[in-house]
Coordinates of C-alpha atoms and ligand atoms in Angstrom, one line a residue:
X242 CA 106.7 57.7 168.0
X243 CA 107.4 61.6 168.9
X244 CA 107.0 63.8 165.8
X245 CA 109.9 66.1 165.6
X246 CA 111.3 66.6 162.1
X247 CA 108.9 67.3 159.2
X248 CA 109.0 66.7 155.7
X249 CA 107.1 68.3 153.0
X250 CA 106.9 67.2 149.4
X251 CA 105.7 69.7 147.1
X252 CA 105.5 73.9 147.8
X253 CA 102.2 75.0 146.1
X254 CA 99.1 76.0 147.3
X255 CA 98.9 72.9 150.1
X256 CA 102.4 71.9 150.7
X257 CA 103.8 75.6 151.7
X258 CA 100.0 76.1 153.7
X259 CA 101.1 72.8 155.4
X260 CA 105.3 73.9 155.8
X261 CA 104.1 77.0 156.8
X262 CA 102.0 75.8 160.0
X263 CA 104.4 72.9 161.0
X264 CA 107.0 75.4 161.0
X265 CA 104.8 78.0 163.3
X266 CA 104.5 75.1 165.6
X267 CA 108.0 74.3 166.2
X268 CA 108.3 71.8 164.0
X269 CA 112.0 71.5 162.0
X270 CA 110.6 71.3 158.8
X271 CA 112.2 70.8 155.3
X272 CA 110.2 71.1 152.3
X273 CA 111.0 69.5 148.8
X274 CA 110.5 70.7 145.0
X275 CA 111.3 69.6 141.7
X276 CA 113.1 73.1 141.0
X277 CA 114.7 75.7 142.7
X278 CA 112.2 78.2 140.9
X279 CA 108.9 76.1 142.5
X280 CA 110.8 76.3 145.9
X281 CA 111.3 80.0 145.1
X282 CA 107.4 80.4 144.2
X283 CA 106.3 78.6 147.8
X284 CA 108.9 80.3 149.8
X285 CA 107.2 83.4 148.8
X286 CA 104.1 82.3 149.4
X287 CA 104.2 81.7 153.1
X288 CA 106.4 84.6 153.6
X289 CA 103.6 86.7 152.2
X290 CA 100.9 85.0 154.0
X291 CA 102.9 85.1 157.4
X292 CA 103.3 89.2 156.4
X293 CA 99.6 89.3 155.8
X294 CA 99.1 88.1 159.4
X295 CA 101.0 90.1 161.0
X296 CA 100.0 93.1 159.0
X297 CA 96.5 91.8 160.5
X298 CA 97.6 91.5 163.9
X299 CA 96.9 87.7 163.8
X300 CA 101.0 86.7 164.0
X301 CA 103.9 88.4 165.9
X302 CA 106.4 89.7 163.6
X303 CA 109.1 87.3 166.4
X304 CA 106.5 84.9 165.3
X305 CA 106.9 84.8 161.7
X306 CA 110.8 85.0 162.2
X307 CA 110.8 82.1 164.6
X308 CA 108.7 80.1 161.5
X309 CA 111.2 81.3 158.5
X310 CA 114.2 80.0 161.0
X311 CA 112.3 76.4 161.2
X312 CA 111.7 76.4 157.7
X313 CA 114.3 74.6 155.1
X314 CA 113.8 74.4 151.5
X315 CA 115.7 71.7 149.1
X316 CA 115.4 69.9 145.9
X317 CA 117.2 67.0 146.8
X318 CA 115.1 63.7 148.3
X319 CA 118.7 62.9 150.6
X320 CA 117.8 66.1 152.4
X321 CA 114.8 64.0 153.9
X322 CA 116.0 61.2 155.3
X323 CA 116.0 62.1 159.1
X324 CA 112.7 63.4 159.1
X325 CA 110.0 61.6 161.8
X326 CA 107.2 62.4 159.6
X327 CA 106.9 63.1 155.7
X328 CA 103.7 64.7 154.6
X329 CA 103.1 64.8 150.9
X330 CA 101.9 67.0 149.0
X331 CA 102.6 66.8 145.1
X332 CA 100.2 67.0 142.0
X333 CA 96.9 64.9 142.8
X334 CA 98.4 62.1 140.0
X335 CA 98.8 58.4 141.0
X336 CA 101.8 58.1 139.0
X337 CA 103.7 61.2 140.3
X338 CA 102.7 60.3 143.5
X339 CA 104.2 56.3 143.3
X340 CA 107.5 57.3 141.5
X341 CA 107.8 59.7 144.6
X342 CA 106.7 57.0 147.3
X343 CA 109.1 54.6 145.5
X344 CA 112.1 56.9 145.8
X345 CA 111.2 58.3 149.3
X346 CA 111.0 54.9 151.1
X347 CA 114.4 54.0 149.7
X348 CA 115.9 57.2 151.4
X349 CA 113.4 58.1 154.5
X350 CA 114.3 55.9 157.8
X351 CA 112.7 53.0 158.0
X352 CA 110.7 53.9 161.1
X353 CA 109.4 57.5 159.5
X354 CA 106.0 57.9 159.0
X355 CA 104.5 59.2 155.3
X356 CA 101.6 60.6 155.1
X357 CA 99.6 61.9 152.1
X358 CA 97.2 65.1 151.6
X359 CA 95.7 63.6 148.7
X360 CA 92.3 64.8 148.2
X361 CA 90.7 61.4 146.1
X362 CA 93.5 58.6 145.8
X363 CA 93.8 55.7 147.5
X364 CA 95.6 55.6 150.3
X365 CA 96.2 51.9 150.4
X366 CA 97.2 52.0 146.7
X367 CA 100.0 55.0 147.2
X368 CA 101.6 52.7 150.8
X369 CA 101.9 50.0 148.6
X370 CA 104.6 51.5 146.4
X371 CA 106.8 51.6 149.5
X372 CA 107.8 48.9 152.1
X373 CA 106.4 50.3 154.7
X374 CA 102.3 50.3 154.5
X375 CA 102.0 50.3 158.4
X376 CA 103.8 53.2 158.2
X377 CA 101.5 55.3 156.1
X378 CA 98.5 57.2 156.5
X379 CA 96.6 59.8 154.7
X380 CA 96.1 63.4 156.6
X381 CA 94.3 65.7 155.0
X382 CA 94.2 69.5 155.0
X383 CA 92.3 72.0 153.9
X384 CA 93.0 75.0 152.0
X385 CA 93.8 77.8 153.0
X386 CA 95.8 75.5 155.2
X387 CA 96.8 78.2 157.7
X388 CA 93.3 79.2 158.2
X389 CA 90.9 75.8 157.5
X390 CA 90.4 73.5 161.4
X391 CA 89.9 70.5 160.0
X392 CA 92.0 67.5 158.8
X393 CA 91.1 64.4 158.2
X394 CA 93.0 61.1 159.5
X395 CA 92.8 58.3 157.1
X396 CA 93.8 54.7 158.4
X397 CA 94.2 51.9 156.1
X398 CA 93.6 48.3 156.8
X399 CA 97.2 48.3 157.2
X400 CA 98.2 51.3 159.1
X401 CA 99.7 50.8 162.2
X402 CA 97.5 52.2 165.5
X403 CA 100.6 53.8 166.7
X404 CA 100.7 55.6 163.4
X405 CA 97.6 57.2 163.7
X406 CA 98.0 58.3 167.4
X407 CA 101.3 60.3 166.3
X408 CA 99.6 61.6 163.1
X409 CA 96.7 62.6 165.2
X410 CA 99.0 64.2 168.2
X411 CA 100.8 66.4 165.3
X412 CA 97.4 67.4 164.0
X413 CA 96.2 68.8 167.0
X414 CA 99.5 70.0 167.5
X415 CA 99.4 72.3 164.6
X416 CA 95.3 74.3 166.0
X417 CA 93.6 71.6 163.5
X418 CA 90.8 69.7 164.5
X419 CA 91.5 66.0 163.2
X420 CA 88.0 63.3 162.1
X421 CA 89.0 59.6 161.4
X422 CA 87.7 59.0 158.2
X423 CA 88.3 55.3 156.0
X424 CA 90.5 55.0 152.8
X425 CA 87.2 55.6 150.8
X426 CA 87.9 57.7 147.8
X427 CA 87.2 61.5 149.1
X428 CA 87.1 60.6 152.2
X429 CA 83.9 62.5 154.0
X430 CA 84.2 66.2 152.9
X431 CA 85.5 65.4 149.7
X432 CA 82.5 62.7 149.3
X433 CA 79.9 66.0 149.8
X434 CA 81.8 68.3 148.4
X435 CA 83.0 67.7 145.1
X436 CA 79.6 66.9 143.6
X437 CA 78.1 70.0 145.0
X438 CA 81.1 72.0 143.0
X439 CA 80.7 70.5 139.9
X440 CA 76.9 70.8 139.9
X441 CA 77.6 74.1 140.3
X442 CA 79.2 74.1 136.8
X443 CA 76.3 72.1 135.2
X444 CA 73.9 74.5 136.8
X445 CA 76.3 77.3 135.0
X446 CA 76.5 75.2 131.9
X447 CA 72.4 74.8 132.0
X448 CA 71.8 78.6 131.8
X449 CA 70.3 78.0 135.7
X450 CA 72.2 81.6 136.5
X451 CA 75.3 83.6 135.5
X452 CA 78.7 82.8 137.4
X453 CA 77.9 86.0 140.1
X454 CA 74.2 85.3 140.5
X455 CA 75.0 81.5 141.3
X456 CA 77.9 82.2 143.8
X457 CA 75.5 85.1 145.8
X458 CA 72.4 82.7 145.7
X459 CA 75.1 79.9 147.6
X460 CA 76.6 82.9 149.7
X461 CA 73.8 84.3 151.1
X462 CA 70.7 82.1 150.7
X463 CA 73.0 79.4 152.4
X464 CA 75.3 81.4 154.3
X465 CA 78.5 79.7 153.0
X466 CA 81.2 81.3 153.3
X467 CA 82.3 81.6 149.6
X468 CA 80.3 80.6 146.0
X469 CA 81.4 77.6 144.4
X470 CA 82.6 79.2 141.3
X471 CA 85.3 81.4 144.2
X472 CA 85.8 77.8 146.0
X473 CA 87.0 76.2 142.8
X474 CA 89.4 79.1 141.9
X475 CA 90.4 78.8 144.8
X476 CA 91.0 74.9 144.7
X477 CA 91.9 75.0 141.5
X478 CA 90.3 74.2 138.5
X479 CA 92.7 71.6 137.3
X480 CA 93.1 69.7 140.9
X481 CA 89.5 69.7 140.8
X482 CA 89.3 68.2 137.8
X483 CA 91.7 65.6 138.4
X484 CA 90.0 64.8 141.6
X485 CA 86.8 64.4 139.7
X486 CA 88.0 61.9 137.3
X487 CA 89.6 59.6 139.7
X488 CA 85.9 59.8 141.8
X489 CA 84.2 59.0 138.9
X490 CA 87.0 56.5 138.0
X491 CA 86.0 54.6 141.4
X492 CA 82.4 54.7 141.5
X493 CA 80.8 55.2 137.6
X494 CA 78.3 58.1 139.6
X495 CA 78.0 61.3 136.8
X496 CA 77.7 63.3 139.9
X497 CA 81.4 62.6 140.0
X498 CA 82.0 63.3 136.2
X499 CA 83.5 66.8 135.3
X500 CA 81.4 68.8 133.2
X501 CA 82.6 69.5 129.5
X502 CA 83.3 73.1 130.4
X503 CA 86.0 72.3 133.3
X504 CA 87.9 70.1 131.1
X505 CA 88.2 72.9 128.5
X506 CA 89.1 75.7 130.9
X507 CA 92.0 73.1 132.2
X508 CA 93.5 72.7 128.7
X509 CA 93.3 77.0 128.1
X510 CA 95.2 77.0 131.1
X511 CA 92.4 78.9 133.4
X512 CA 93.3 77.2 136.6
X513 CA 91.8 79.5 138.8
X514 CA 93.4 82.1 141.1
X515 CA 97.2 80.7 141.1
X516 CA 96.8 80.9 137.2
X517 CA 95.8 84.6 137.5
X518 CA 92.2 83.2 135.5
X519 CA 89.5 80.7 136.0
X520 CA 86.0 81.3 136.6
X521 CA 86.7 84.7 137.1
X522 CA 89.7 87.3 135.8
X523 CA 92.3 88.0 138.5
X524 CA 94.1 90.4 136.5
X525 CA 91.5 93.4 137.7
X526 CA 90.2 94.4 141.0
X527 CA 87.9 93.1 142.2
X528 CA 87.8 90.1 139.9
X529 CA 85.8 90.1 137.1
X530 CA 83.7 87.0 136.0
X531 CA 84.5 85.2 133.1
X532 CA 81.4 84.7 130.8
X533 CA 82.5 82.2 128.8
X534 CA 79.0 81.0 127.9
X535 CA 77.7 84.1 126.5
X536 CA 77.0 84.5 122.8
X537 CA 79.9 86.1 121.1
Ligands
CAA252 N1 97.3 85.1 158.7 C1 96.6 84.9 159.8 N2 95.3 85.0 159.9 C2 94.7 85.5 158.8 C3 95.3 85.7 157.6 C4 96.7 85.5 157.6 N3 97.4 85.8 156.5 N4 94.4 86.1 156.7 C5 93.2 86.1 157.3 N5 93.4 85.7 158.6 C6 92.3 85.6 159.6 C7 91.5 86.9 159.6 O1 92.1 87.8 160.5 C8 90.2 86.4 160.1 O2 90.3 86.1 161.5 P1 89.0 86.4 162.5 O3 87.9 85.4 162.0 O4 89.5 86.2 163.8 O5 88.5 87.8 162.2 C9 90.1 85.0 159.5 O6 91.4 84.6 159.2 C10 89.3 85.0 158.2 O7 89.9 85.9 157.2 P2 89.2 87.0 156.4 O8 88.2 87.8 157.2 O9 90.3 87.8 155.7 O10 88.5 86.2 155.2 P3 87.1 85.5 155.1 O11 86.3 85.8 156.3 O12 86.6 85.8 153.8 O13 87.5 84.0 155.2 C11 88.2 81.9 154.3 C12 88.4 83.4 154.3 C13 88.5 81.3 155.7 C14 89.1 81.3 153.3 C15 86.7 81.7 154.0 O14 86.3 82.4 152.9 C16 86.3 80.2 153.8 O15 86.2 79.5 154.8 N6 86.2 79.8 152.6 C17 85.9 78.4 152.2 C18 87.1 77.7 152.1 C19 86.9 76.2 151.9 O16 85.8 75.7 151.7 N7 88.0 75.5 151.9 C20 88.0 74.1 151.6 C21 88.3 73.8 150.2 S1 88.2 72.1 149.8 C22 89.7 71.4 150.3 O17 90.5 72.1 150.7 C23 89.8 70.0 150.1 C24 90.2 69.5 148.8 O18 90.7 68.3 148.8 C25 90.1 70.2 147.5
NAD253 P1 99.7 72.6 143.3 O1 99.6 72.4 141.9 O2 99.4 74.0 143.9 O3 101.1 72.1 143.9 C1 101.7 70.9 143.6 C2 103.2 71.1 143.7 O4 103.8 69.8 143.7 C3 103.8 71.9 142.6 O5 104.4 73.0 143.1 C4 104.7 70.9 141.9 O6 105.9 71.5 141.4 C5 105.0 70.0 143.0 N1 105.5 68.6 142.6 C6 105.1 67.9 141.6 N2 105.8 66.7 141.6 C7 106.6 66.7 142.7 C8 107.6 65.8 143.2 N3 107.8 64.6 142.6 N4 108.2 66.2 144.3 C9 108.0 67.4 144.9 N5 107.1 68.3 144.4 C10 106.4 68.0 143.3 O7 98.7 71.6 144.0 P2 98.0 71.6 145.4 O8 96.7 72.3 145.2 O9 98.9 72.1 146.4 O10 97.7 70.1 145.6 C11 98.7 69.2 146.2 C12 98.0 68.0 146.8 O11 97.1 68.4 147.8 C13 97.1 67.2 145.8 O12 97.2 65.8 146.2 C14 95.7 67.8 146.0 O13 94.7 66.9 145.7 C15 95.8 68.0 147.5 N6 94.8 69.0 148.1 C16 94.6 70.1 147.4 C17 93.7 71.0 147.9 C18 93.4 72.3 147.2 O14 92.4 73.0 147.6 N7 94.1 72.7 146.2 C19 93.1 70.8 149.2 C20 93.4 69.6 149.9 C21 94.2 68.7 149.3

């Protein structure tokens, strides 16, 4: 089946990456909040990062038009139902994401293909709140979506090898490099990654280093390209930690369990960088670290 229509569910920090880069390929694409002022907030976002890139020279202004004309925004599911492909990209909670499955698959044709950017849940688990689990697939990006090669391609038992092929096509269709990987919770880079992030916290939590020292020692004694404590403001400090907790639902491994200070900062609200706080201050320039362990 030829992609042609897109749907996204969900404009934050993945779902308006992922509208914006389906739109910049051609791609009709239509992207779904639960209120006009979330829409509002993702529209801006991938108007400003298409602006940064022209401002950069890396996107033709005609280029960034072209994109805005492709691009629709809406909060009602109806809206959807001629798209060829439906990627999802709500909050990383298995209930949210059912409800949404549930209500999709009564209003999506029958033949469209949904396909999930979760970063931990089952895959397997989320197609079987529809009626179509040959029809569903995980394909996962990476954030910042515009810039990050890689997706992973996640078959179930049940998806259809047609399914994969098209998911795979539009992949490569948007610049991104697509692995296979099984319906294994985290997939592969999730699987290395996540305990590497929250050691990072323990290491913070253990007095190993302060928050600057620990993200230089990962930057330049290991040449990454950002410290963990800058990767999880990034992410986001509360999509990490739900991601954590379903890991360490699955396999019982404390390398998968978050670390006392992450569920704190989630509950004072310091989610990172869209929050304007989390392991370090966004409110100055450059950002100051937060020292939340030192004696008061
Ligand atoms: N539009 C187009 N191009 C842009 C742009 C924009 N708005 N902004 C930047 N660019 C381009 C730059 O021009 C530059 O291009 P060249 O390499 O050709 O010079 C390139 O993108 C890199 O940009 P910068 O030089 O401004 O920034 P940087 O070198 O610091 O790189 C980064 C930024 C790519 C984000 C890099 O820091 C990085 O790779 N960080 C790690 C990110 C990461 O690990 N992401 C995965 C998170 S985990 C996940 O997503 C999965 C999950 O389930 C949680
Ligand atoms: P986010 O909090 O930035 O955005 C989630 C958006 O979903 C919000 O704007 C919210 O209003 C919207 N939403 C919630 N319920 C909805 C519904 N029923 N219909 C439509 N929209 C709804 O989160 P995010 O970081 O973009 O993460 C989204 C998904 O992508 C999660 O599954 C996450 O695990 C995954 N993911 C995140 C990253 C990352 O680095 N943040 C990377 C890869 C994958």
């Amino acid at each position: 089946m030829e992609v042609k229509s897109v749907g996204v569910l969900g404009c934050g920090l993945m779902g308006s990456g992922i509208a914006q880069v389906s739109a910049q390929s051609g791609y009709s694409t239509i992207v779904l909040e639960v209120s006009p002022e979330a829409l509002q907030a993702g529209q801006k976002r991938i108007d400003q990062f298409l602006s940064a890139g022209v401002a950069k020279g890396k996107v033709r202004a005609e280029e960034k038009q072209a994109a805005l004309s492709r691009l629709s925004f809406t909060t009602d599911f109806k809206s959807l139902a001629g798209c060829d492909l439906v990627v999802e990209a709500v909050v990383e909670d298995l209930a949210v994401k059912k409800e949404t499955y549930a209500r999709l698959d009564r209003i999506v044709k029958q033949e469209s293909i949904f396909a999930s950017n979760t970063s931990s849940l089952s895959i397997t688990e989320m197609a079987a709140a529809t009626h179509r689990p040959g029809r569903f697939v995980g394909l996962h990006f990476f954030n910042p979506v515009p810039l990050m090669k890689l997706v992973e391609v996640t078959r179930t038992i049940q998806t259809e090898p047609g399914v994969v092929e098209a998911v795979t096509s539009f992949a490569r269709a948007l610049g991104k490099t697509p692995i296979q990987t099984s319906d294994r919770t985290g997939f592969i880079v999730n699987r290395l990654l996540v305990p590497y992030i929250l050691d990072a916290i323990r290491a913070l939590e253990e007095g190993a280093g302060s928050i600057t020292d620990i993200d230089q020692g990962m930057k330049l004694g290991c040449g990454y390209p950002m410290g963990p404590f800058t990767l999880l403001d990034l992410v986001g400090i509360d999509t990490t930690y739900f991601i954590a907790n379903i890991m360490f639902d699955e396999f019982r491994e404390r390398r998968f369990s978050p670390p006392p200070l992450m569920k704190r900062m989630v509950l004072a609200g310091f989610h990172g960088r869209k929050s304007g706080k989390g392991f370090y201050d966004y409110s100055v320039e450059p950002p100051r670290p937060n020292d939340f362990l030192a004696a008061r």
